[in-house]
Amino acid sequence: RCVAASASASSSPATAAAEVPAAMKAWAYDAYGDVGVLRLDGAAAVPAVGEGQVLVKVAAAALNPVDAKRRAGKFQTTDSPLPTVPGYDVAGVVVRVGAGVKGFKEGDEVYGMISEKPLDGPKQSGSLAEYTAVEEKLLAPKPKGLDFAQAAALPLAILTAYEGLERAGLAAGKSVLVLGGAGGVGSLAIQLAKQVYGASKVAATASTKKIELLKSLGADVAIDYTKENFNELPDKYDVVFDAVGQGDKAVKVVKEGGSVVVLTGAITSPGFRFVVTSNGATLEKLNPYLESGKVKPLIDPTGPFPFTKVVEAFSYLETGRATGKVVISPV
Ligand code: NDP
């Protein structure tokens, strides 16, 4: 932050670049495995800035289940080579600008998901580090009024919620059931369905303690899955958005001709899967909703975790009980 603040205020780009060190602190792993493979590297290389990329001084990052699945080796065949610095979600300040970059300059506050395809050749040097290099097309200006921790809580989850609802054809006046409404993706899917799409009815599932939260996010119907099976209730929906992995049950509550988007687990027809694509333009399109407060990031109250506590943060995320996003801040 300090680097960028001084750079934007008075220094020339050359001076600002000189302020970026060659080495940085970064979380990394050299082999696939559980949280035990994570180590804090005190002298990782600051990534080079390629054409069309900017270097971001990371102010905050967030964890996603995909970070844990990738670390476990689930995507080995398409992963980048080890060692890996994990982390897809970033919010921070541009401190260096690569050739051909037009949209951002040093000092700009940005947020985004750093790899265009999270499973297919993701970046080796991710956001759980002091610096990360990102294509400008994957970034958007940080929403005004949100701090870095709040902005970091958004990219992968909100892009997934948005792309899923788009692909499912949600539109004004249609109904939607969000399975897993209290998680990182689900909490945003509820809000987008209500605030951006104008859904006529939004239902969502969670356990007992999170039922009031679902309502506060805008759910018209909150189903406590410890008490009721959503697939045994009479209601049917135009869209079912499954962020849990209940594709077999999800297809039982969709209306004839409706859509069932399944983020994880087995797929039962007519359900379908997609893998989120990062895109700064989509974030920018959503910024007005974030700036007006119509759509709000939800940060798990157990956090934010400081940068030194990334192992604890992953252990918590991997319980599968997080409420909203597990955020790492400050970095
Ligand atoms: P989270 O870790 O944030 O989800 C945790 C939440 O899931 C908790 O609040 C928990 O609530 C809820 N939950 C767990 N079991 C159930 C259940 N049976 N019914 C209702 N809610 C439940 O995960 P994300 O939201 O970040 O991701 C969700 C899934 O989607 C992950 O598997 C992830 O890998 C996948 N994903 C796939 C993407 C793609 O592109 N295909 C992109 C993003 C995510 P409670 O404590 O009440 O059970």
CSV table of C-alpha atoms in Angstrom, one decimal, residues 165 170-171 173-179 181 186-205 214-215 217-223 235-239 241:
chain,number,residue,atom,x,y,z
A,165,LEU,CA,-27.1,-18.1,-12.8
A,170,LEU,CA,-32.2,-17.1,-14.4
A,171,ALA,CA,-34.3,-14.1,-15.3
A,173,GLY,CA,-39.8,-13.4,-12.3
A,174,LYS,CA,-38.2,-16.9,-12.2
A,175,SER,CA,-37.7,-18.9,-9.0
A,176,VAL,CA,-34.4,-20.3,-7.8
A,177,LEU,CA,-33.3,-22.7,-5.1
A,178,VAL,CA,-29.7,-22.3,-3.9
A,179,LEU,CA,-28.3,-25.4,-2.2
A,181,GLY,CA,-26.8,-20.7,0.7
A,186,GLY,CA,-24.2,-19.6,-2.2
A,187,SER,CA,-24.3,-16.4,-0.2
A,188,LEU,CA,-23.6,-14.4,-3.3
A,189,ALA,CA,-25.9,-16.5,-5.5
A,190,ILE,CA,-28.8,-15.6,-3.2
A,191,GLN,CA,-28.0,-11.9,-3.4
A,192,LEU,CA,-27.4,-11.8,-7.2
A,193,ALA,CA,-30.6,-13.8,-7.8
A,194,LYS,CA,-32.6,-11.2,-5.8
A,195,GLN,CA,-30.8,-8.0,-6.5
A,196,VAL,CA,-29.4,-8.4,-10.0
A,197,TYR,CA,-31.8,-10.9,-11.7
A,198,GLY,CA,-35.0,-9.9,-9.9
A,199,ALA,CA,-36.0,-13.5,-9.2
A,200,SER,CA,-39.5,-13.9,-8.0
A,201,LYS,CA,-38.7,-16.4,-5.3
A,202,VAL,CA,-35.3,-17.3,-3.8
A,203,ALA,CA,-35.1,-20.4,-1.6
A,204,ALA,CA,-31.9,-21.6,0.0
A,205,THR,CA,-30.6,-24.4,2.3
A,214,LEU,CA,-30.1,-16.8,4.6
A,215,LYS,CA,-33.1,-14.5,5.2
A,217,LEU,CA,-29.1,-12.3,2.4
A,218,GLY,CA,-32.5,-12.0,0.8
A,219,ALA,CA,-33.8,-15.6,0.7
A,220,ASP,CA,-37.7,-15.7,0.7
A,221,VAL,CA,-37.6,-19.3,1.9
A,222,ALA,CA,-34.9,-20.7,4.1
A,223,ILE,CA,-34.8,-24.5,4.4
A,235,ASP,CA,-42.1,-26.6,-4.2
A,236,LYS,CA,-40.4,-26.8,-7.7
A,237,TYR,CA,-38.1,-24.2,-9.1
A,238,ASP,CA,-37.1,-22.7,-12.5
A,239,VAL,CA,-33.4,-22.9,-11.5
A,241,PHE,CA,-28.1,-23.8,-8.1
